[in-house]
Amino acid sequence: MFLLILPLFLATLIQTADLISISDLHQVVVAEAVDVNDSRVAGLTCSVVLMLLLGLYLATRPRPIYLVDFACYKPEDQRKMSVDSFLKMTEDNGAFGDDSLQFQRRVSVRSGLGDDTYLPRGITSSPPNLCMEEARAEAEAVMFGALDSLFAKTGVRPQDIGVLIVNCSLFNPTPSLSSMIVNHYRLRANIKSYNLGGMGCSAGLISIDLAKHLLLKGNPNTYALVVSTENITLNWYFGNDRSMLLCNCIFRMGGAAVLLSNRSMDRSRSKYQLVHTVRTHKGADDNSYNCVYQREDEKGTVGVSLARELMVVAGDALKTNITTLGPLVLPLSEQLMFFLTLVKRTVLRARRVKPYIPDFKLAFEHFCIHAGGRAVLDELQKNLNLSDWHMEPSRMTLHRFGNTSSSSLWYELAYTEAKGRVSKGHRVWQIAFGSGFKCNSAVWRALRPISSVTAAGDDDDCKANPWADCIHRYPVKILGRNRQGPVERRQNNVGVGGQVAVLAAFQSKVQQQQKLKPPSSSSPGVRLKGPSSNEKQGNQQDKAAKQEAKKGGGEDRRQLSGSDVLWALQRATAEKAKKHQQQRQKRCNANQEEEDEMRRAVEVDDDRSNTNAGPRWLCIQSDWGFRLEALEKRLEELLLADV
């Protein structure tokens, strides 16, 4: 830097030498009578001060960190594992009990994973071959595959790499994974290499932050290479602890390589510039520390346990992280609203004032949220008030590649690029969670527009995108599915599904009663006392229908009375409200109010002595059809939310 400043300083002195003579300079030094307002002296002084300030700024300003390019590993088609194939593999293995198989079936159905995820050869072999050789083969295939693609895209030679950082949480052999890369690509002897382990799914952004600090301090004009992966060959769980079986259902094979640079000449060809990194570590709290924990189960089988408090811990870590990140990225209006709300709640003690959640859509155009699972994405979408469009990269990555741990963020960014959504100046927010418990963020700004895969045609860079051959099929509608295939919803005889079934039976009963009910001069809503001749005839027809149904083996073996229907609806609604009290409070209140109105509109004979008289008649209000349609729509919304 001083080699640049010194010539500029000398050139300034030469150009201003003719403005003042040697005698004038001598007079200035000895403080003789020199006019302070002399324009020549003032010009020279200003030039020197400006040069010093410019040199100070250039010497102390932080070097910008550029993301030249990145590459994601895409395994060969032989490694694909559909949901049905995964369930069959677990059944044929023989290591899992019936309850564990059923649990894995339910989780796989609702996990959000598709039929094109990948598993390593050691796990899919029959019998499974879980050994060090297969684990090394998986690591080499993932890391070398991503690095070969990255070097081909950027044209950078492996010998030009000055910093190497590899993160893999659960597989740490000797020699290390970073040494494996140094040996394979014959990297230079003075390379600064780091191998990070045990940091979970957030280790990718930790590696980015570490590379940033290394490039900012003492390593000018340097390339930094970050490799993020996870190895599951030696960490597949063969036990019956449900908290450990979750990892089998959602984690899949994958990895990514990222090339960073602090060279100013790389700005023109780089994709992004790193703006901020924010790291949050909640390990001081015992619940946070133990929520993702590798341990042995009751039979001594090692696995990674995911605690029930994981969502609560993740939400708390995210809150702390965005509290630090918000002032750096949010516009002034959002910061002011947040501050005013905080003052009302803390200083003025206005407890009725809800906490203000800033609109991060004003700060970022794209969101890459770690695809840890469907429940995690649902919760973050709700808390951050994001649209389905913003969550699309994360959900589609989970569907296509599964949870690839720390590398999932780069599959999501590759999806955004493949869709052609990234333009110059767009800001990208990457959020990752990991064991410990940690929440890390990285903010990038696009330096140039990136063409979609379809618009680029035969471009080699776009062909290397892992979504190149399937982006035209996405986004897909992720539905609940069973082993027979995809379905939109599953109707059960309990909970909300039971409400739909009861509602259908109730509508059929109402239509039947409307046909059998004789014309009456009584107004709607008036109770009819005593069975009439028409009622007796209707009772006989009901009994005959019951007998025919029993003979034919029909499904409607028991006729429902109005009190049965109302009781079933009330029970189902109460169970749903108890299970989702905080999330569904408004909907449950609306359902309860509608049930009360229906109960007031129905007047049933209270005479319980004549129990053999058959079903009692109901007085049907004229507006029941509209109310039933509204109730059915509300129940379907609850059902879809439950699925």
Short mmCIF file of C-alpha atoms in Angstrom, two decimals, residues 54-512:
data_model
loop_
_atom_site.label_atom_id
_atom_site.label_comp_id
_atom_site.label_asym_id
_atom_site.label_seq_id
_atom_site.Cartn_x
_atom_site.Cartn_y
_atom_site.Cartn_z
CA LEU A 54 -6.00 9.26 1.18
CA GLY A 55 -3.07 7.11 2.18
CA LEU A 56 -4.52 6.54 5.63
CA TYR A 57 -7.86 5.47 4.14
CA LEU A 58 -6.31 3.12 1.62
CA ALA A 59 -4.11 1.56 4.30
CA THR A 60 -6.88 0.95 6.83
CA ARG A 61 -10.00 0.20 4.77
CA PRO A 62 -11.19 -3.43 4.84
CA ARG A 63 -10.56 -5.41 1.71
CA PRO A 64 -13.73 -6.52 -0.04
CA ILE A 65 -14.30 -10.28 -0.08
CA TYR A 66 -15.63 -11.65 -3.37
CA LEU A 67 -17.35 -14.95 -4.05
CA VAL A 68 -15.88 -15.84 -7.42
CA ASP A 69 -18.07 -18.92 -7.89
CA PHE A 70 -19.30 -22.06 -6.17
CA ALA A 71 -20.17 -25.63 -7.17
CA CYS A 72 -22.48 -28.26 -5.67
CA TYR A 73 -21.90 -31.99 -5.96
CA LYS A 74 -24.52 -34.03 -7.77
CA PRO A 75 -24.14 -37.80 -7.30
CA GLU A 76 -24.71 -40.28 -10.07
CA ASP A 77 -28.20 -41.64 -10.68
CA GLN A 78 -27.28 -45.02 -9.17
CA ARG A 79 -27.25 -43.36 -5.74
CA LYS A 80 -30.86 -42.14 -5.95
CA MET A 81 -33.19 -43.31 -3.21
CA SER A 82 -36.95 -42.78 -3.38
CA VAL A 83 -39.12 -42.65 -0.27
CA ASP A 84 -40.64 -46.05 -0.99
CA SER A 85 -37.19 -47.55 -1.61
CA PHE A 86 -35.94 -46.08 1.65
CA LEU A 87 -38.86 -47.58 3.59
CA LYS A 88 -38.33 -50.96 1.93
CA MET A 89 -34.62 -50.82 2.75
CA THR A 90 -35.36 -50.17 6.42
CA GLU A 91 -37.86 -53.04 6.52
CA ASP A 92 -35.50 -55.50 4.84
CA ASN A 93 -32.64 -54.53 7.12
CA GLY A 94 -34.15 -56.26 10.14
CA ALA A 95 -32.54 -53.95 12.69
CA PHE A 96 -35.70 -51.95 13.43
CA GLY A 97 -38.78 -52.93 15.40
CA ASP A 98 -42.34 -52.54 14.20
CA ASP A 99 -42.84 -49.30 16.11
CA SER A 100 -39.62 -47.86 14.69
CA LEU A 101 -40.62 -48.82 11.16
CA GLN A 102 -44.00 -47.18 11.59
CA PHE A 103 -42.36 -44.08 13.01
CA GLN A 104 -39.94 -43.80 10.09
CA ARG A 105 -42.84 -44.30 7.68
CA ARG A 106 -44.78 -41.41 9.22
CA VAL A 107 -41.75 -39.12 9.29
CA SER A 108 -40.82 -39.92 5.69
CA VAL A 109 -44.37 -39.21 4.56
CA ARG A 110 -44.37 -35.76 6.15
CA SER A 111 -40.69 -34.79 5.86
CA GLY A 112 -40.95 -32.98 2.50
CA LEU A 113 -38.32 -35.17 0.80
CA GLY A 114 -38.93 -36.36 -2.75
CA ASP A 115 -37.95 -39.47 -4.67
CA ASP A 116 -34.65 -38.17 -6.12
CA THR A 117 -32.46 -37.80 -3.04
CA TYR A 118 -29.15 -39.66 -2.72
CA LEU A 119 -27.59 -42.11 -0.27
CA PRO A 120 -24.01 -43.47 -0.34
CA ARG A 121 -23.18 -46.96 -1.50
CA GLY A 122 -22.21 -48.21 1.94
CA ILE A 123 -25.75 -47.68 3.24
CA THR A 124 -27.68 -48.94 0.23
CA SER A 125 -25.63 -52.14 -0.01
CA SER A 126 -27.29 -55.36 1.09
CA PRO A 127 -26.24 -55.92 3.81
CA PRO A 128 -25.01 -52.40 4.65
CA ASN A 129 -21.25 -52.04 4.43
CA LEU A 130 -20.46 -49.38 7.02
CA CYS A 131 -16.69 -49.24 7.19
CA MET A 132 -13.87 -46.70 7.01
CA GLU A 133 -13.16 -47.55 3.37
CA GLU A 134 -16.72 -46.74 2.28
CA ALA A 135 -16.73 -43.55 4.38
CA ARG A 136 -13.53 -42.38 2.71
CA ALA A 137 -14.96 -43.27 -0.69
CA GLU A 138 -18.03 -41.13 0.04
CA ALA A 139 -15.90 -38.19 1.21
CA GLU A 140 -13.64 -38.36 -1.84
CA ALA A 141 -16.55 -38.60 -4.26
CA VAL A 142 -18.32 -35.58 -2.76
CA MET A 143 -15.33 -33.29 -2.20
CA PHE A 144 -13.42 -34.07 -5.38
CA GLY A 145 -16.58 -33.94 -7.47
CA ALA A 146 -17.46 -30.45 -6.22
CA LEU A 147 -13.85 -29.20 -6.51
CA ASP A 148 -13.36 -30.50 -10.04
CA SER A 149 -16.49 -28.64 -11.12
CA LEU A 150 -15.38 -25.46 -9.35
CA PHE A 151 -11.89 -25.43 -10.86
CA ALA A 152 -13.35 -26.05 -14.31
CA LYS A 153 -15.82 -23.16 -13.94
CA THR A 154 -13.35 -20.57 -12.60
CA GLY A 155 -10.15 -21.56 -14.41
CA VAL A 156 -8.21 -21.18 -11.15
CA ARG A 157 -5.31 -23.58 -10.68
CA PRO A 158 -5.22 -25.60 -7.45
CA GLN A 159 -1.68 -24.28 -6.80
CA ASP A 160 -3.09 -20.72 -6.57
CA ILE A 161 -5.12 -21.52 -3.45
CA GLY A 162 -3.69 -19.86 -0.33
CA VAL A 163 -6.31 -20.82 2.29
CA LEU A 164 -8.22 -24.13 2.55
CA ILE A 165 -11.07 -24.73 5.00
CA VAL A 166 -13.02 -28.00 5.17
CA ASN A 167 -15.98 -28.58 7.47
CA CYS A 168 -17.52 -31.99 8.17
CA SER A 169 -19.27 -32.51 11.48
CA LEU A 170 -19.29 -36.28 12.08
CA PHE A 171 -16.45 -37.77 10.01
CA ASN A 172 -12.93 -36.72 11.01
CA PRO A 173 -10.36 -39.32 9.92
CA THR A 174 -6.59 -39.17 10.17
CA PRO A 175 -5.10 -37.69 8.01
CA SER A 176 -7.80 -35.02 7.93
CA LEU A 177 -10.16 -34.23 5.08
CA SER A 178 -8.20 -31.05 4.32
CA SER A 179 -5.02 -33.11 4.00
CA MET A 180 -6.91 -35.43 1.66
CA ILE A 181 -7.57 -32.46 -0.64
CA VAL A 182 -3.98 -31.17 -0.37
CA ASN A 183 -2.66 -34.58 -1.38
CA HIS A 184 -5.12 -35.11 -4.24
CA TYR A 185 -4.62 -31.70 -5.90
CA ARG A 186 -0.95 -31.24 -4.91
CA LEU A 187 -1.55 -27.88 -3.24
CA ARG A 188 1.42 -25.70 -2.34
CA ALA A 189 3.42 -26.30 0.82
CA ASN A 190 2.69 -22.95 2.53
CA ILE A 191 -1.08 -23.26 2.29
CA LYS A 192 -3.07 -22.41 5.43
CA SER A 193 -5.42 -25.39 5.92
CA TYR A 194 -8.14 -25.86 8.53
CA ASN A 195 -10.43 -28.80 9.30
CA LEU A 196 -13.62 -28.00 11.28
CA GLY A 197 -15.59 -30.80 12.94
CA GLY A 198 -18.54 -31.22 15.27
CA MET A 199 -20.17 -27.90 14.40
CA GLY A 200 -23.28 -29.28 12.75
CA CYS A 201 -25.23 -27.82 9.87
CA SER A 202 -24.10 -24.25 10.54
CA ALA A 203 -20.41 -25.03 9.95
CA GLY A 204 -20.57 -23.84 6.33
CA LEU A 205 -21.14 -20.22 7.34
CA ILE A 206 -18.59 -20.58 10.14
CA SER A 207 -16.06 -21.54 7.46
CA ILE A 208 -17.06 -18.50 5.40
CA ASP A 209 -16.55 -16.26 8.43
CA LEU A 210 -13.16 -17.82 9.15
CA ALA A 211 -12.08 -17.37 5.53
CA LYS A 212 -13.18 -13.72 5.67
CA HIS A 213 -10.97 -13.00 8.69
CA LEU A 214 -8.00 -14.79 7.13
CA LEU A 215 -8.36 -12.83 3.88
CA LEU A 216 -8.73 -9.52 5.71
CA LYS A 217 -5.62 -9.95 7.83
CA GLY A 218 -2.19 -10.74 6.48
CA ASN A 219 -3.12 -12.55 3.26
CA PRO A 220 -3.36 -10.02 0.40
CA ASN A 221 -4.20 -11.14 -3.15
CA THR A 222 -5.19 -14.63 -2.00
CA TYR A 223 -7.76 -17.25 -2.95
CA ALA A 224 -9.60 -19.05 -0.15
CA LEU A 225 -11.29 -22.38 -0.78
CA VAL A 226 -14.18 -23.54 1.45
CA VAL A 227 -15.51 -27.11 1.23
CA SER A 228 -18.71 -27.99 3.11
CA THR A 229 -19.96 -31.56 3.37
CA GLU A 230 -21.30 -34.23 5.69
CA ASN A 231 -20.49 -37.94 5.77
CA ILE A 232 -23.33 -40.30 6.75
CA THR A 233 -21.82 -43.71 6.00
CA LEU A 234 -20.43 -44.27 9.51
CA ASN A 235 -23.23 -42.31 11.18
CA TRP A 236 -26.29 -44.28 10.04
CA TYR A 237 -28.32 -45.29 13.08
CA PHE A 238 -29.44 -48.92 13.50
CA GLY A 239 -31.52 -48.66 16.65
CA ASN A 240 -35.01 -47.94 17.90
CA ASP A 241 -34.63 -44.57 19.65
CA ARG A 242 -37.04 -42.25 17.88
CA SER A 243 -35.02 -39.11 18.60
CA MET A 244 -32.12 -40.69 16.66
CA LEU A 245 -34.18 -42.18 13.84
CA LEU A 246 -35.06 -38.69 12.59
CA CYS A 247 -31.58 -38.27 11.10
CA ASN A 248 -32.02 -41.43 9.00
CA CYS A 249 -35.21 -40.01 7.49
CA ILE A 250 -34.00 -36.54 6.46
CA PHE A 251 -30.19 -36.51 5.99
CA ARG A 252 -28.85 -37.28 2.53
CA MET A 253 -25.62 -37.19 0.53
CA GLY A 254 -24.22 -33.86 -0.75
CA GLY A 255 -21.49 -31.23 -0.61
CA ALA A 256 -20.36 -27.86 -2.00
CA ALA A 257 -17.14 -25.95 -2.75
CA VAL A 258 -16.86 -22.14 -2.62
CA LEU A 259 -14.03 -19.97 -3.99
CA LEU A 260 -13.42 -16.62 -2.22
CA SER A 261 -10.94 -13.91 -3.17
CA ASN A 262 -9.69 -10.56 -1.89
CA ARG A 263 -8.03 -9.65 -5.20
CA SER A 264 -9.43 -6.44 -6.67
CA MET A 265 -8.97 -7.77 -10.20
CA ASP A 266 -11.49 -10.57 -9.47
CA ARG A 267 -14.38 -8.19 -8.88
CA SER A 268 -15.42 -8.08 -12.53
CA ARG A 269 -15.89 -11.83 -12.81
CA SER A 270 -17.17 -12.59 -9.30
CA LYS A 271 -20.82 -13.32 -8.60
CA TYR A 272 -21.24 -11.87 -5.10
CA GLN A 273 -19.56 -9.70 -2.52
CA LEU A 274 -19.67 -10.65 1.16
CA VAL A 275 -21.37 -7.89 3.14
CA HIS A 276 -21.93 -9.24 6.66
CA THR A 277 -21.45 -12.37 8.74
CA VAL A 278 -23.14 -12.73 12.13
CA ARG A 279 -22.53 -15.69 14.44
CA THR A 280 -24.61 -16.63 17.49
CA HIS A 281 -23.64 -19.34 19.98
CA LYS A 282 -26.11 -20.40 22.70
CA GLY A 283 -23.94 -23.16 24.15
CA ALA A 284 -23.92 -21.57 27.61
CA ASP A 285 -27.50 -22.77 28.07
CA ASP A 286 -27.86 -26.49 28.89
CA ASN A 287 -31.04 -26.97 26.86
CA SER A 288 -29.40 -25.42 23.81
CA TYR A 289 -26.24 -27.46 24.30
CA ASN A 290 -28.08 -30.81 24.61
CA CYS A 291 -30.79 -30.40 21.97
CA VAL A 292 -28.54 -31.92 19.23
CA TYR A 293 -26.34 -34.49 20.93
CA GLN A 294 -24.38 -37.52 19.75
CA ARG A 295 -24.69 -40.33 22.28
CA GLU A 296 -25.40 -44.01 22.78
CA ASP A 297 -28.91 -45.40 23.17
CA GLU A 298 -29.96 -48.00 25.75
CA LYS A 299 -28.35 -50.79 23.72
CA GLY A 300 -25.08 -48.97 23.11
CA THR A 301 -25.79 -47.94 19.49
CA VAL A 302 -24.35 -44.52 18.64
CA GLY A 303 -26.57 -41.92 17.02
CA VAL A 304 -27.37 -38.21 16.95
CA SER A 305 -30.34 -37.33 19.15
CA LEU A 306 -32.66 -34.45 18.27
CA ALA A 307 -34.52 -33.19 21.35
CA ARG A 308 -38.12 -32.03 21.43
CA GLU A 309 -36.96 -28.56 22.44
CA LEU A 310 -35.12 -28.10 19.16
CA MET A 311 -37.68 -25.73 17.63
CA VAL A 312 -37.79 -23.56 20.75
CA VAL A 313 -34.00 -23.43 20.95
CA ALA A 314 -33.71 -22.60 17.25
CA GLY A 315 -36.24 -19.79 17.59
CA ASP A 316 -34.36 -18.29 20.53
CA ALA A 317 -31.04 -18.47 18.67
CA LEU A 318 -32.59 -16.89 15.57
CA LYS A 319 -34.03 -14.06 17.68
CA THR A 320 -30.59 -13.30 19.10
CA ASN A 321 -28.99 -13.47 15.66
CA ILE A 322 -31.40 -11.13 13.92
CA THR A 323 -31.18 -8.70 16.84
CA THR A 324 -27.53 -8.24 15.89
CA LEU A 325 -28.08 -8.40 12.13
CA GLY A 326 -31.15 -6.15 11.99
CA PRO A 327 -29.43 -2.79 12.62
CA LEU A 328 -26.88 -3.64 9.92
CA VAL A 329 -29.34 -4.38 7.12
CA LEU A 330 -32.82 -3.06 7.93
CA PRO A 331 -33.97 0.32 6.61
CA LEU A 332 -34.31 3.16 9.10
CA SER A 333 -38.12 2.99 9.11
CA GLU A 334 -38.12 -0.63 10.30
CA GLN A 335 -35.52 0.10 12.97
CA LEU A 336 -37.59 3.03 14.22
CA MET A 337 -40.76 0.91 14.45
CA PHE A 338 -38.88 -1.76 16.35
CA PHE A 339 -37.43 0.81 18.75
CA LEU A 340 -40.81 2.43 19.43
CA THR A 341 -42.42 -0.92 20.11
CA LEU A 342 -39.59 -1.85 22.45
CA VAL A 343 -40.04 1.43 24.37
CA LYS A 344 -43.77 0.85 24.73
CA ARG A 345 -43.28 -2.65 26.08
CA THR A 346 -40.36 -2.00 28.43
CA VAL A 347 -40.57 1.64 29.53
CA LEU A 348 -44.31 2.28 29.35
CA ARG A 349 -45.18 -1.28 30.45
CA ALA A 350 -47.75 -1.64 27.67
CA ARG A 351 -48.03 -5.41 27.75
CA ARG A 352 -50.90 -5.45 25.26
CA VAL A 353 -48.56 -4.16 22.57
CA LYS A 354 -47.35 -7.10 20.51
CA PRO A 355 -43.62 -7.39 19.75
CA TYR A 356 -42.82 -5.83 16.40
CA ILE A 357 -41.33 -8.23 13.88
CA PRO A 358 -39.30 -6.30 11.28
CA ASP A 359 -40.05 -6.92 7.63
CA PHE A 360 -36.82 -8.46 6.38
CA LYS A 361 -38.23 -8.54 2.87
CA LEU A 362 -37.32 -4.85 2.73
CA ALA A 363 -33.67 -5.73 3.37
CA PHE A 364 -33.25 -8.86 1.21
CA GLU A 365 -34.53 -10.06 -2.14
CA HIS A 366 -33.63 -13.72 -1.61
CA PHE A 367 -33.61 -16.03 1.41
CA CYS A 368 -31.58 -19.24 1.70
CA ILE A 369 -32.74 -20.92 4.92
CA HIS A 370 -31.11 -24.17 5.94
CA ALA A 371 -33.31 -27.04 4.73
CA GLY A 372 -33.25 -28.84 8.06
CA GLY A 373 -36.77 -30.20 7.75
CA ARG A 374 -40.31 -29.29 6.89
CA ALA A 375 -41.21 -28.23 10.44
CA VAL A 376 -38.19 -25.90 10.64
CA LEU A 377 -39.09 -24.21 7.36
CA ASP A 378 -42.74 -23.83 8.36
CA GLU A 379 -41.80 -22.20 11.65
CA LEU A 380 -39.31 -19.79 10.09
CA GLN A 381 -41.73 -18.82 7.35
CA LYS A 382 -44.31 -17.97 9.98
CA ASN A 383 -41.95 -16.07 12.29
CA LEU A 384 -40.30 -14.05 9.50
CA ASN A 385 -43.59 -13.55 7.61
CA LEU A 386 -42.13 -14.81 4.34
CA SER A 387 -44.11 -15.75 1.26
CA ASP A 388 -44.08 -19.12 -0.47
CA TRP A 389 -41.95 -17.54 -3.22
CA HIS A 390 -39.24 -16.63 -0.71
CA MET A 391 -39.33 -20.13 0.82
CA GLU A 392 -39.33 -21.90 -2.53
CA PRO A 393 -35.52 -22.45 -2.80
CA SER A 394 -35.38 -24.05 0.65
CA ARG A 395 -38.44 -26.27 0.19
CA MET A 396 -37.42 -27.40 -3.29
CA THR A 397 -33.88 -28.17 -2.10
CA LEU A 398 -35.31 -30.30 0.71
CA HIS A 399 -37.51 -32.09 -1.81
CA ARG A 400 -34.81 -32.68 -4.43
CA PHE A 401 -31.65 -33.29 -2.35
CA GLY A 402 -32.86 -33.71 1.23
CA ASN A 403 -30.98 -32.27 4.20
CA THR A 404 -27.37 -32.14 3.03
CA SER A 405 -26.27 -30.41 6.25
CA SER A 406 -23.98 -27.38 5.85
CA SER A 407 -23.99 -27.52 2.05
CA SER A 408 -27.78 -27.13 1.69
CA LEU A 409 -27.47 -23.31 1.56
CA TRP A 410 -25.49 -23.54 -1.67
CA TYR A 411 -28.01 -25.89 -3.32
CA GLU A 412 -30.64 -23.27 -2.47
CA LEU A 413 -28.59 -20.43 -3.97
CA ALA A 414 -27.98 -22.60 -7.05
CA TYR A 415 -31.77 -23.04 -7.36
CA THR A 416 -32.27 -19.27 -7.25
CA GLU A 417 -29.64 -18.82 -9.95
CA ALA A 418 -31.10 -21.59 -12.10
CA LYS A 419 -34.45 -19.78 -12.05
CA GLY A 420 -32.76 -16.57 -13.26
CA ARG A 421 -33.93 -14.56 -10.25
CA VAL A 422 -30.61 -12.96 -9.29
CA SER A 423 -29.95 -9.47 -10.65
CA LYS A 424 -27.19 -6.97 -9.99
CA GLY A 425 -27.53 -5.42 -6.55
CA HIS A 426 -29.80 -8.11 -5.13
CA ARG A 427 -29.12 -9.09 -1.51
CA VAL A 428 -29.13 -12.70 -0.32
CA TRP A 429 -29.56 -13.80 3.30
CA GLN A 430 -28.23 -17.22 4.25
CA ILE A 431 -29.37 -18.63 7.61
CA ALA A 432 -28.02 -21.85 9.12
CA PHE A 433 -28.56 -23.70 12.40
CA GLY A 434 -26.21 -26.19 14.01
CA SER A 435 -25.43 -28.18 17.12
CA GLY A 436 -24.08 -26.35 20.11
CA PHE A 437 -26.54 -24.57 19.60
CA LYS A 438 -25.59 -22.07 16.87
CA CYS A 439 -27.36 -19.77 14.44
CA ASN A 440 -25.24 -18.07 11.79
CA SER A 441 -26.04 -15.59 9.04
CA ALA A 442 -24.26 -14.38 5.92
CA VAL A 443 -25.33 -11.51 3.67
CA TRP A 444 -24.23 -11.34 0.04
CA ARG A 445 -24.75 -8.68 -2.64
CA ALA A 446 -24.88 -9.72 -6.30
CA LEU A 447 -22.26 -8.00 -8.46
CA ARG A 448 -23.80 -9.00 -11.79
CA PRO A 449 -26.97 -10.53 -13.16
CA ILE A 450 -26.96 -14.32 -13.44
CA SER A 451 -28.79 -15.95 -16.32
CA SER A 452 -31.18 -18.82 -15.77
CA VAL A 453 -30.28 -22.33 -16.86
CA THR A 454 -32.82 -22.30 -19.69
CA ALA A 455 -31.74 -18.88 -21.00
CA ALA A 456 -28.02 -19.74 -20.90
CA GLY A 457 -28.44 -22.71 -23.22
CA ASP A 458 -25.17 -24.60 -23.69
CA ASP A 459 -23.15 -22.49 -21.27
CA ASP A 460 -20.74 -24.76 -19.38
CA ASP A 461 -21.22 -22.86 -16.13
CA CYS A 462 -24.97 -23.43 -16.23
CA LYS A 463 -24.52 -27.08 -17.12
CA ALA A 464 -22.55 -27.49 -13.89
CA ASN A 465 -25.54 -26.25 -11.89
CA PRO A 466 -27.03 -29.24 -9.99
CA TRP A 467 -30.52 -28.15 -11.06
CA ALA A 468 -29.70 -27.99 -14.76
CA ASP A 469 -31.54 -31.17 -15.77
CA CYS A 470 -34.60 -30.77 -13.55
CA ILE A 471 -35.26 -27.06 -12.98
CA HIS A 472 -38.07 -27.12 -15.54
CA ARG A 473 -40.05 -29.42 -13.21
CA TYR A 474 -39.81 -27.07 -10.25
CA PRO A 475 -41.45 -25.78 -8.18
CA VAL A 476 -43.53 -28.84 -7.37
CA LYS A 477 -46.47 -29.01 -5.00
CA ILE A 478 -45.32 -30.89 -1.94
CA LEU A 479 -48.19 -33.03 -0.69
CA GLY A 480 -48.61 -35.53 2.08
CA ARG A 481 -48.01 -39.02 0.79
CA ASN A 482 -48.47 -42.61 1.87
CA ARG A 483 -46.95 -45.79 0.54
CA GLN A 484 -49.59 -46.05 -2.19
CA GLY A 485 -48.59 -42.70 -3.64
CA PRO A 486 -49.14 -38.97 -3.22
CA VAL A 487 -52.40 -37.71 -1.82
CA GLU A 488 -53.59 -34.24 -0.90
CA ARG A 489 -54.78 -35.21 2.58
CA ARG A 490 -55.46 -38.25 4.70
CA GLN A 491 -58.83 -38.60 6.42
CA ASN A 492 -58.79 -40.35 9.77
CA ASN A 493 -61.53 -41.08 12.26
CA VAL A 494 -59.98 -38.80 14.85
CA GLY A 495 -59.06 -35.14 14.97
CA VAL A 496 -59.86 -32.94 12.00
CA GLY A 497 -60.19 -35.88 9.62
CA GLY A 498 -62.96 -37.21 11.89
CA GLN A 499 -64.70 -33.85 11.63
CA VAL A 500 -64.85 -34.13 7.85
CA ALA A 501 -66.25 -37.66 8.03
CA VAL A 502 -68.84 -36.69 10.64
CA LEU A 503 -69.79 -33.64 8.61
CA ALA A 504 -70.43 -35.78 5.52
CA ALA A 505 -72.62 -38.16 7.53
CA PHE A 506 -74.42 -35.21 9.08
CA GLN A 507 -75.23 -33.68 5.68
CA SER A 508 -76.58 -37.02 4.46
CA LYS A 509 -78.74 -37.31 7.58
CA VAL A 510 -80.14 -33.79 7.14
CA GLN A 511 -81.05 -34.45 3.51
CA GLN A 512 -82.82 -37.67 4.48
#
